[in-house]
Amino acid sequence: MSWDCYCTICGGPFEICQFRTIRKAKPADSQHQATDATGDGRERAEEPSSAGEYDSDESDESEYGFGNDVYDEDIITADEARWTRTLSVLGLNPHAAGAKKAFVSGPGRYYDRSIVDVEVGDDPSYPYTEAYRFRCYSPDDDDDPVFPFHRPCYELLAQALTRTDGVETAVKQVGKDALYAAMQSIPHPIRRCLSLDYGFNAKAQEQWWRCMLGYEFVVAPLDCTPASSALLRATIASHSFQPAAVARDLAPKVRNDLFQKLPFEIFHMVLSLVGDNDAVLSLCRASWPVNAALRDNEPFWRSRIRTSLRCLFELHPLIADDHLPPGKSLKGLLLALDALTRPRKHMRGPFMGLANRRHVWSVCEQLVDVYLAASR
């Protein structure tokens, strides 16, 4: 029986994905009259969504024979997703000279049934002098398991584990023995991946990878392209993020609010534990003391950008004081950047790679505590 296994870090594929040009609904079908939101009675043609309007599953099935099990090549091409086909493995060589036993192989390809063919690479702990075929996750014999990954995912994981922005420095600082022990400690009952929350990719991890129409971003390269870098700069330079008008003081109307009684240090400690930006905004709406404390608190929102969008490394230098236009609302900037790079279905455009990076980063953060525990 044949099956696919998946990247230990992102949960994504190593095999070739299916790409086709997907028929969109005809303009006459997708446009209809709608009352203008201004309420002036004029009518306009409703714009199709940014993802385009797709025909039904049945029409896709009749044309291609595979329904929605395909990626739209108008959104991402096979060449752009080619990076997913190259892998390396993290393994253990108990006979390696010295104290460090774990190794990272050279590049390789997926074969079938969790079997990969990899080259030697430059790791001195690699146990062979030529290319070798490994079985990932759960070998049949007494060999120690190996864990396959895309190299860009490994580099991102290294940055998460070491809290270092530079890729080369982060990779050098990773303790491979601790990382191997961490991965081995996580259950992997089937030869496909670890028992982690792989987000959107979990939906596609069937016997073979399922290409899901609308989720093209999960195979987008993780690097920041010139287009996405330019758009980041343009977003930050935009004048649409001005501070909100000063609201009237509602403090006299507050009768009982826990945050009103908290010491300043505890107050900020609590807020630092709120991981979701939407939750912070909800807290601002629910509590006037929180709203008043954060409304013009630029250091808080700058810190929030750096922590909640930690993996957008190209962004951090751009939000320094000497780079930001005067009067810029960092709160508004955070909300815009969070929305533009948030992983979501039917995403398209230059921020797909950064959205996929955030998607993979969420898995990397699940490994951080396990890795740190194994490092002690």
Coordinates of C-alpha atoms in Angstrom, one line a residue:
M1 CA 0.0 0.0 0.0
S2 CA 1.2 3.5 -0.9
W3 CA 1.0 6.6 1.3
D4 CA 2.5 10.1 1.8
C5 CA 4.3 11.4 4.9
Y6 CA 4.6 15.0 5.7
C7 CA 7.0 17.7 6.9
T8 CA 7.6 17.3 10.6
I9 CA 7.5 21.1 11.0
C10 CA 4.7 22.4 8.7
G11 CA 2.8 19.2 8.1
G12 CA 2.9 19.9 4.4
P13 CA 3.7 17.7 1.4
F14 CA 6.8 16.5 -0.3
E15 CA 5.1 15.2 -3.4
I16 CA 4.0 16.9 -6.6
C17 CA 0.7 18.8 -6.2
Q18 CA -2.0 19.2 -8.8
F19 CA -2.3 22.6 -10.5
R20 CA -4.9 23.7 -13.0
T21 CA -6.5 26.9 -14.2
I22 CA -9.9 26.9 -12.5
R23 CA -12.9 28.1 -14.4
K24 CA -14.3 31.2 -12.7
A25 CA -18.0 32.1 -13.0
K26 CA -18.7 34.2 -16.0
P27 CA -19.1 37.9 -15.3
A28 CA -22.8 37.8 -16.2
D29 CA -23.3 35.1 -13.6
S30 CA -21.2 36.6 -10.8
Q31 CA -22.3 40.2 -11.0
H32 CA -25.7 41.4 -9.9
Q33 CA -27.2 44.7 -8.9
A34 CA -26.8 45.8 -5.3
T35 CA -27.8 48.9 -3.5
D36 CA -24.8 51.2 -2.8
A37 CA -23.8 51.2 0.9
T38 CA -24.1 55.0 1.0
G39 CA -27.9 54.6 0.7
D40 CA -28.2 57.1 -2.1
G41 CA -30.3 54.7 -4.2
R42 CA -27.7 54.2 -6.9
E43 CA -27.0 50.7 -8.0
R44 CA -23.7 49.1 -8.9
A45 CA -22.3 45.8 -10.0
E46 CA -21.2 43.9 -6.9
E47 CA -17.5 43.1 -7.0
P48 CA -16.4 39.5 -7.0
S49 CA -14.4 38.5 -3.9
S50 CA -10.6 38.8 -4.0
A51 CA -10.4 35.1 -4.4
G52 CA -12.6 35.1 -7.4
E53 CA -15.9 33.3 -7.9
Y54 CA -15.5 29.6 -8.4
D55 CA -17.9 27.3 -10.2
S56 CA -19.5 24.6 -8.1
D57 CA -17.8 21.4 -7.2
E58 CA -19.8 19.6 -9.8
S59 CA -18.6 21.7 -12.7
D60 CA -15.0 21.4 -11.6
E61 CA -15.5 17.6 -11.4
S62 CA -17.0 17.4 -14.9
E63 CA -14.2 19.3 -16.5
Y64 CA -11.2 17.8 -14.6
G65 CA -12.4 14.7 -13.0
F66 CA -11.0 15.6 -9.6
G67 CA -13.4 18.2 -8.1
N68 CA -11.7 20.6 -5.9
D69 CA -8.6 18.4 -5.2
V70 CA -6.3 20.9 -7.0
Y71 CA -4.6 24.2 -6.6
D72 CA -5.5 27.2 -8.9
E73 CA -2.4 28.0 -10.9
D74 CA -3.7 31.5 -11.4
I75 CA -3.0 31.9 -7.7
I76 CA 0.1 29.9 -7.3
T77 CA 2.1 28.0 -9.9
A78 CA 3.8 24.6 -9.8
D79 CA 7.2 26.4 -10.1
E80 CA 6.4 28.6 -7.1
A81 CA 5.5 25.5 -5.0
R82 CA 8.5 23.5 -6.2
W83 CA 10.4 24.2 -2.9
T84 CA 8.1 21.7 -1.1
R85 CA 9.6 18.8 -3.1
T86 CA 13.1 19.1 -1.5
L87 CA 13.6 17.7 2.0
S88 CA 16.2 16.9 4.6
V89 CA 16.0 14.7 7.7
L90 CA 16.9 15.1 11.3
G91 CA 18.3 11.8 12.6
L92 CA 20.4 10.2 15.3
N93 CA 23.8 8.5 14.9
P94 CA 24.6 6.9 18.3
H95 CA 28.1 6.0 16.9
A96 CA 29.1 9.5 16.0
A97 CA 32.4 10.7 17.4
G98 CA 32.0 13.3 20.2
A99 CA 29.1 14.2 22.4
K100 CA 26.7 15.4 19.6
K101 CA 24.9 12.5 18.0
A102 CA 22.0 14.1 16.0
F103 CA 22.5 15.1 12.4
V104 CA 20.8 16.9 9.6
S105 CA 21.2 15.3 6.2
G106 CA 21.8 16.9 2.8
P107 CA 18.9 17.5 0.4
G108 CA 16.7 14.6 -0.8
R109 CA 13.4 13.6 -2.2
Y110 CA 10.4 11.7 -1.0
Y111 CA 10.0 8.2 -2.5
D112 CA 6.9 6.5 -1.0
R113 CA 5.5 4.9 2.1
S114 CA 7.5 7.3 4.4
I115 CA 10.7 6.4 2.5
V116 CA 13.1 9.2 1.5
D117 CA 16.4 9.3 -0.4
V118 CA 18.8 11.9 0.9
E119 CA 22.3 13.0 0.1
V120 CA 25.2 13.2 2.6
G121 CA 25.4 17.0 3.3
D122 CA 28.1 18.6 5.5
D123 CA 27.0 17.4 9.0
P124 CA 30.0 15.5 10.6
S125 CA 27.6 13.3 12.5
Y126 CA 25.9 11.9 9.4
P127 CA 26.4 8.1 9.6
Y128 CA 27.0 7.3 5.9
T129 CA 29.5 8.4 3.2
E130 CA 27.0 8.3 0.4
A131 CA 23.3 8.9 -0.3
Y132 CA 21.1 6.7 1.8
R133 CA 17.4 5.7 2.0
F134 CA 15.6 6.3 5.3
R135 CA 12.2 5.4 6.5
C136 CA 10.7 8.3 8.4
Y137 CA 9.0 8.5 11.8
S138 CA 8.7 4.7 12.6
P139 CA 11.3 2.5 10.9
D140 CA 10.6 -1.3 10.5
D141 CA 13.9 -2.3 12.1
D142 CA 15.8 -1.2 15.2
D143 CA 17.0 2.0 13.7
D144 CA 16.2 5.3 15.4
P145 CA 13.5 7.3 13.6
V146 CA 14.3 10.2 11.3
F147 CA 12.2 13.3 10.9
P148 CA 11.7 14.9 7.5
F149 CA 11.3 18.6 6.9
H150 CA 11.5 21.3 4.3
R151 CA 14.7 23.3 4.7
P152 CA 12.9 26.7 4.8
C153 CA 10.7 25.2 7.6
Y154 CA 13.7 24.1 9.5
E155 CA 15.3 27.6 9.2
L156 CA 12.1 29.2 10.5
L157 CA 12.0 26.7 13.4
A158 CA 15.6 27.5 14.2
Q159 CA 14.6 31.2 14.5
A160 CA 11.7 30.3 16.8
L161 CA 13.8 28.1 19.0
T162 CA 16.7 30.6 19.4
R163 CA 14.6 33.8 19.1
T164 CA 17.2 35.0 16.6
D165 CA 16.2 36.9 13.4
G166 CA 19.3 35.9 11.3
V167 CA 18.8 32.5 9.7
E168 CA 22.5 31.4 9.6
T169 CA 23.1 32.4 13.2
A170 CA 19.8 30.7 14.3
V171 CA 20.6 27.4 12.5
K172 CA 24.1 27.3 14.1
Q173 CA 22.6 27.8 17.6
V174 CA 20.1 25.0 17.4
G175 CA 20.9 22.1 19.6
K176 CA 20.2 19.2 17.3
D177 CA 20.4 16.6 20.0
A178 CA 17.8 18.5 22.0
L179 CA 15.6 19.0 18.9
Y180 CA 15.8 15.4 18.1
A181 CA 14.8 14.4 21.6
A182 CA 11.9 16.9 21.5
M183 CA 10.6 15.5 18.3
Q184 CA 11.0 11.9 19.4
S185 CA 9.1 12.7 22.6
I186 CA 6.0 13.8 20.7
P187 CA 3.8 10.9 19.7
H188 CA 3.8 9.9 16.0
P189 CA 1.6 6.8 15.9
I190 CA 1.5 6.7 12.1
R191 CA 4.3 7.2 9.6
R192 CA 3.1 10.6 8.4
C193 CA 3.7 13.4 10.9
L194 CA 3.9 14.2 14.6
S195 CA 0.8 14.7 16.8
L196 CA 0.9 18.5 16.5
D197 CA -1.8 21.0 15.5
Y198 CA -0.8 21.6 11.9
G199 CA -3.7 24.0 11.3
F200 CA -5.0 24.1 7.7
N201 CA -2.6 21.4 6.7
A202 CA -4.2 18.9 8.9
K203 CA -7.2 18.9 6.6
A204 CA -5.1 17.8 3.7
Q205 CA -3.1 15.0 5.5
E206 CA -5.0 12.0 4.1
Q207 CA -3.4 8.8 2.7
W208 CA -2.0 11.1 0.0
W209 CA -1.8 14.8 0.2
R210 CA -5.1 16.4 -0.8
C211 CA -4.7 19.6 -2.8
M212 CA -7.6 21.8 -1.6
L213 CA -8.9 24.6 -3.8
G214 CA -8.8 27.8 -1.8
Y215 CA -5.8 26.8 0.3
E216 CA -3.0 27.6 -2.2
F217 CA -1.2 29.7 0.4
V218 CA 0.0 26.6 2.3
V219 CA 2.5 25.8 -0.5
A220 CA 3.6 29.4 -1.0
P221 CA 7.3 30.0 -0.4
L222 CA 8.1 31.3 3.1
D223 CA 10.5 34.0 2.0
C224 CA 9.6 37.7 1.6
T225 CA 9.4 38.4 -2.1
P226 CA 10.3 41.8 -3.6
A227 CA 6.5 42.4 -4.2
S228 CA 5.6 41.6 -0.6
S229 CA 8.5 43.6 0.8
A230 CA 7.4 46.6 -1.3
L231 CA 3.8 46.2 -0.1
L232 CA 5.0 46.0 3.5
R233 CA 6.8 49.4 3.1
A234 CA 3.8 50.9 1.3
T235 CA 1.4 49.8 4.0
I236 CA 3.6 51.3 6.7
A237 CA 4.0 54.5 4.7
S238 CA 0.2 54.8 4.2
H239 CA -1.5 57.8 5.8
S240 CA -4.6 55.7 6.5
F241 CA -3.5 54.8 10.0
Q242 CA -3.9 58.1 11.9
P243 CA -4.7 58.1 15.6
A244 CA -8.4 57.9 16.5
A245 CA -10.2 61.0 17.7
V246 CA -9.9 61.5 21.5
A247 CA -12.9 59.9 23.1
R248 CA -14.7 61.5 26.0
D249 CA -13.5 60.4 29.5
L250 CA -15.8 57.7 30.8
A251 CA -13.8 57.0 33.9
P252 CA -16.4 58.6 36.2
K253 CA -19.0 56.2 34.9
V254 CA -16.9 53.1 35.8
R255 CA -18.3 51.5 38.9
N256 CA -16.4 48.3 39.2
D257 CA -13.5 47.2 36.9
L258 CA -10.9 44.7 38.0
F259 CA -8.3 46.4 35.7
Q260 CA -8.8 49.7 37.5
K261 CA -7.3 48.1 40.6
L262 CA -4.3 46.2 39.1
P263 CA -0.8 47.6 39.6
F264 CA 0.8 48.8 36.4
E265 CA 3.2 45.9 36.1
I266 CA 0.5 43.2 36.7
F267 CA -1.7 45.0 34.2
H268 CA 0.9 44.7 31.4
M269 CA 1.8 41.2 32.4
V270 CA -1.9 40.1 31.9
L271 CA -2.0 41.8 28.5
S272 CA 1.2 40.1 27.4
L273 CA -0.5 36.7 28.0
V274 CA -3.4 37.6 25.6
G275 CA -2.1 36.0 22.4
D276 CA -4.8 37.0 20.0
N277 CA -5.0 40.6 18.8
D278 CA -8.7 40.5 18.4
A279 CA -9.0 39.5 22.0
V280 CA -6.9 42.6 23.0
L281 CA -9.3 44.8 21.0
S282 CA -12.3 43.1 22.7
L283 CA -10.8 43.8 26.1
C284 CA -10.3 47.5 25.1
R285 CA -14.0 47.6 24.2
A286 CA -15.1 45.9 27.3
S287 CA -13.0 47.8 29.8
W288 CA -12.6 51.6 29.9
P289 CA -9.4 51.4 32.1
V290 CA -7.8 49.1 29.5
N291 CA -9.0 51.4 26.6
A292 CA -7.7 54.5 28.3
A293 CA -4.3 52.9 29.1
L294 CA -3.7 51.6 25.6
R295 CA -5.4 54.1 23.3
D296 CA -2.3 56.3 22.9
N297 CA 0.2 53.8 24.3
E298 CA 2.6 53.6 21.3
P299 CA 5.3 51.5 23.1
F300 CA 2.6 48.9 23.9
W301 CA 1.4 48.6 20.3
R302 CA 5.0 48.6 18.9
S303 CA 5.8 45.7 21.3
R304 CA 2.5 44.1 20.3
I305 CA 3.6 44.2 16.6
R306 CA 6.9 42.6 17.5
T307 CA 5.4 39.8 19.6
S308 CA 2.2 38.9 17.7
L309 CA 3.9 39.2 14.3
R310 CA 7.2 37.9 15.6
C311 CA 8.0 35.9 12.4
L312 CA 7.6 38.8 10.1
F313 CA 11.3 39.6 10.6
E314 CA 11.4 42.1 7.7
L315 CA 8.8 44.2 9.5
H316 CA 10.7 44.9 12.7
P317 CA 13.2 47.5 11.4
L318 CA 10.4 49.3 9.6
I319 CA 8.6 50.1 12.8
A320 CA 11.5 51.8 14.5
D321 CA 10.9 55.4 15.6
D322 CA 13.2 56.8 12.9
H323 CA 11.4 54.9 10.1
L324 CA 7.8 55.7 10.9
P325 CA 6.0 58.7 9.5
P326 CA 5.0 61.2 12.2
G327 CA 1.5 60.7 13.7
K328 CA 1.3 57.1 12.6
S329 CA -1.1 55.0 14.7
L330 CA 0.8 51.8 15.6
K331 CA -2.5 50.3 16.8
G332 CA -4.0 50.8 13.3
L333 CA -0.9 49.5 11.7
L334 CA -1.0 46.4 13.8
L335 CA -4.6 45.7 12.8
A336 CA -3.9 46.2 9.1
L337 CA -0.7 44.0 9.0
D338 CA -2.5 41.3 11.1
A339 CA -5.4 41.2 8.7
L340 CA -3.2 41.4 5.5
T341 CA -0.9 38.5 6.6
R342 CA -3.4 36.3 8.5
P343 CA -3.6 32.8 7.0
R344 CA -7.1 32.2 5.6
K345 CA -9.0 30.4 2.9
H346 CA -9.2 31.9 -0.6
M347 CA -6.1 34.1 0.1
R348 CA -4.1 35.3 -2.9
G349 CA -1.5 38.0 -3.7
P350 CA 1.9 38.9 -2.5
F351 CA 1.3 38.3 1.2
M352 CA 0.5 34.6 0.7
G353 CA 4.1 33.6 1.6
L354 CA 4.1 35.7 4.8
A355 CA 0.7 34.2 5.7
N356 CA 2.2 30.7 5.2
R357 CA 5.1 31.7 7.3
R358 CA 2.7 32.7 10.2
H359 CA 0.9 29.4 9.6
V360 CA 4.2 27.4 10.0
W361 CA 5.3 29.6 12.9
S362 CA 2.3 28.5 14.9
V363 CA 3.6 24.9 14.7
C364 CA 7.1 26.0 15.5
E365 CA 5.9 27.6 18.7
Q366 CA 4.4 24.3 19.8
L367 CA 7.9 22.8 19.6
V368 CA 9.6 25.6 21.6
D369 CA 8.7 24.5 25.1
V370 CA 9.4 20.8 24.3
Y371 CA 12.8 21.8 22.9
L372 CA 13.7 23.9 25.9
A373 CA 12.7 21.1 28.2
A374 CA 14.9 18.7 26.3
S375 CA 17.8 21.2 26.4
R376 CA 18.0 21.3 30.2

